[in-house]
PDB file of C-alpha atoms in Angstrom:
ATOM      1  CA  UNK U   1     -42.449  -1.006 -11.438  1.00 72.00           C
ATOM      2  CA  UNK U   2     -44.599   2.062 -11.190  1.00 89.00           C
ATOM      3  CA  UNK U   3     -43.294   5.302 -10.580  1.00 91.00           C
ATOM      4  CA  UNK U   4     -45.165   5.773  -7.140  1.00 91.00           C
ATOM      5  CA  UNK U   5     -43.951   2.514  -6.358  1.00 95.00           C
ATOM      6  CA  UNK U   6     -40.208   3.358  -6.933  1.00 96.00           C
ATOM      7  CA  UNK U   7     -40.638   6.420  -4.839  1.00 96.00           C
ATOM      8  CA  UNK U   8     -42.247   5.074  -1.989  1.00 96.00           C
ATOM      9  CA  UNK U   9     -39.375   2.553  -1.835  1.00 96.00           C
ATOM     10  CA  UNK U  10     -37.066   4.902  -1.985  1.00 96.00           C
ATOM     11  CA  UNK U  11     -39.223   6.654   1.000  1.00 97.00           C
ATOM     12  CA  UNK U  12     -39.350   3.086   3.356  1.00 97.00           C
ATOM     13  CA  UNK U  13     -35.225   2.779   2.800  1.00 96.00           C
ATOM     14  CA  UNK U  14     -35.190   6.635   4.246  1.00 96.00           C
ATOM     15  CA  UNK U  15     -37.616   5.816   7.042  1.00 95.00           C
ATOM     16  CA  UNK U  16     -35.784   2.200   8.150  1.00 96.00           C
ATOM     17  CA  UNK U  17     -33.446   4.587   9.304  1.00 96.00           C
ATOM     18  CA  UNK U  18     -34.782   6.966  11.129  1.00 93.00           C
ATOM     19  CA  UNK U  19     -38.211   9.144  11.476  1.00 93.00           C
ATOM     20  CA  UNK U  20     -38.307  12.544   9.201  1.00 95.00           C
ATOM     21  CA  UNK U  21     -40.877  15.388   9.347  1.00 96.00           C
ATOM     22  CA  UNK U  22     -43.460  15.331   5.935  1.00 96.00           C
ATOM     23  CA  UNK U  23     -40.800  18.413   4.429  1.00 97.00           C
ATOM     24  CA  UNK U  24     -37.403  16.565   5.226  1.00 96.00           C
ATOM     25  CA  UNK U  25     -38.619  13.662   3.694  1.00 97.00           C
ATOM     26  CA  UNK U  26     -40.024  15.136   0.441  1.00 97.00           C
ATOM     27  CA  UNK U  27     -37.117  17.815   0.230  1.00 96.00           C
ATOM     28  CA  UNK U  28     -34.708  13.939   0.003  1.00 96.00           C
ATOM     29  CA  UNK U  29     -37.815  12.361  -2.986  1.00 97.00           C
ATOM     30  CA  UNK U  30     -37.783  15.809  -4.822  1.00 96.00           C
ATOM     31  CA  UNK U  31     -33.885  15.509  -5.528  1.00 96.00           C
ATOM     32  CA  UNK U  32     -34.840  12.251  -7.494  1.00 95.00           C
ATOM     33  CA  UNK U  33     -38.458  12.518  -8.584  1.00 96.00           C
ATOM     34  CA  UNK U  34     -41.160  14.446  -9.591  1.00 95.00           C
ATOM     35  CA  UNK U  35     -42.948  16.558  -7.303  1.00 95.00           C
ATOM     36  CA  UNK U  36     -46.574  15.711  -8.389  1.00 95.00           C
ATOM     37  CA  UNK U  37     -45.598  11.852  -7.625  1.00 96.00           C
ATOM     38  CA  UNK U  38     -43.689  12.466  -4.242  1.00 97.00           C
ATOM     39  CA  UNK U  39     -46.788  14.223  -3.045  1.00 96.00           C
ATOM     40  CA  UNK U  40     -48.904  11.686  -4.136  1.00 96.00           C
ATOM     41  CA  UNK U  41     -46.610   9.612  -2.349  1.00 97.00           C
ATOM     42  CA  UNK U  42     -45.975  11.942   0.686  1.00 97.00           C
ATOM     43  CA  UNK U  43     -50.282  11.763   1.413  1.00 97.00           C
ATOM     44  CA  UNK U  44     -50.228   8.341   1.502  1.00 97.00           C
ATOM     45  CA  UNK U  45     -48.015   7.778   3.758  1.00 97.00           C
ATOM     46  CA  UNK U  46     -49.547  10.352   6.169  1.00 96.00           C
ATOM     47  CA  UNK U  47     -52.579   8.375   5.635  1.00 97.00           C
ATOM     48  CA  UNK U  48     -50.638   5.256   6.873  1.00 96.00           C
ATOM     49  CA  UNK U  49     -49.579   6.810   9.668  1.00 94.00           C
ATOM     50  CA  UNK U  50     -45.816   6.350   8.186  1.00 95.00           C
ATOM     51  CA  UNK U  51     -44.841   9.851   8.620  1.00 96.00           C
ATOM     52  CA  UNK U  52     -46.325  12.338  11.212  1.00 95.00           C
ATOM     53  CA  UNK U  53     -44.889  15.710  12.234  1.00 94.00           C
ATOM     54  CA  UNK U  54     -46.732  15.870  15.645  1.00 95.00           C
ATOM     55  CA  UNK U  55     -45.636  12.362  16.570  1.00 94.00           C
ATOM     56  CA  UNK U  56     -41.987  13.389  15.630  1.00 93.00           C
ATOM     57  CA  UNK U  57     -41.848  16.625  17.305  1.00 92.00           C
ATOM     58  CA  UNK U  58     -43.261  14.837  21.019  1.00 92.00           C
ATOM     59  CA  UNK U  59     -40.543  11.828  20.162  1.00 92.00           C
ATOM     60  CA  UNK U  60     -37.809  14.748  19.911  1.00 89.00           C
ATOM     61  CA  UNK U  61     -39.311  16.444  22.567  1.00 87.00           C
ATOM     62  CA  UNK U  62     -39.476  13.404  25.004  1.00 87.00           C
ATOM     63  CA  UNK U  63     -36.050  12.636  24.280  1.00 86.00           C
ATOM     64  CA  UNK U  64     -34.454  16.232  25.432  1.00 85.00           C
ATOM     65  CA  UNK U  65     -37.004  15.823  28.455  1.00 83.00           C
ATOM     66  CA  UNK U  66     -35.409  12.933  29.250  1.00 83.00           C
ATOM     67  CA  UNK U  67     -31.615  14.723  28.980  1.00 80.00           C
ATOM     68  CA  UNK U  68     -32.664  17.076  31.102  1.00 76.00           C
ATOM     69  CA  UNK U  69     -32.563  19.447  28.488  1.00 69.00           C
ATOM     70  CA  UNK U  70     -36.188  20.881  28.662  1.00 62.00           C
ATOM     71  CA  UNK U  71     -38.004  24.433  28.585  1.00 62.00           C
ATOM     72  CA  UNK U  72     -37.142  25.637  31.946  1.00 59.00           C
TER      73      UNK U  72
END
């Protein structure tokens, strides 16, 4: 098993869970691996559409909306 394969499985078992931004999750592959390889990693799976700040930030956004806990 290939390095970059180790860390992006490490980087699906973190993501099952729950979404992260692109500096949460590479902050969590950096404890383990090195950082050339997790931002190998990391670009990929912004290429895949796997991780995506913008999408994050509307889904956390949308959810205090929805609480009634919005700007005004």
């Amino acid at each position: 098993m290939s390095e970059n394969t180790r860390i992006l499985s490490f980087a699906f078992r973190f993501l099952s869970r729950r979404d992260f931004s692109k500096r949460e999750l590479e902050e969590k592959l950096k404890e383990k691996f090195g950082e050339r390889e997790v931002e190998e990693v990391i670009r990929y799976l912004e290429k895949k559409g796997l991780i995506d700040d913008k999408r994050l930030a509307k889904k956390i956004m949308d959810k205090y909306m929805e609480k009634g806990k919005g700007y005004y």
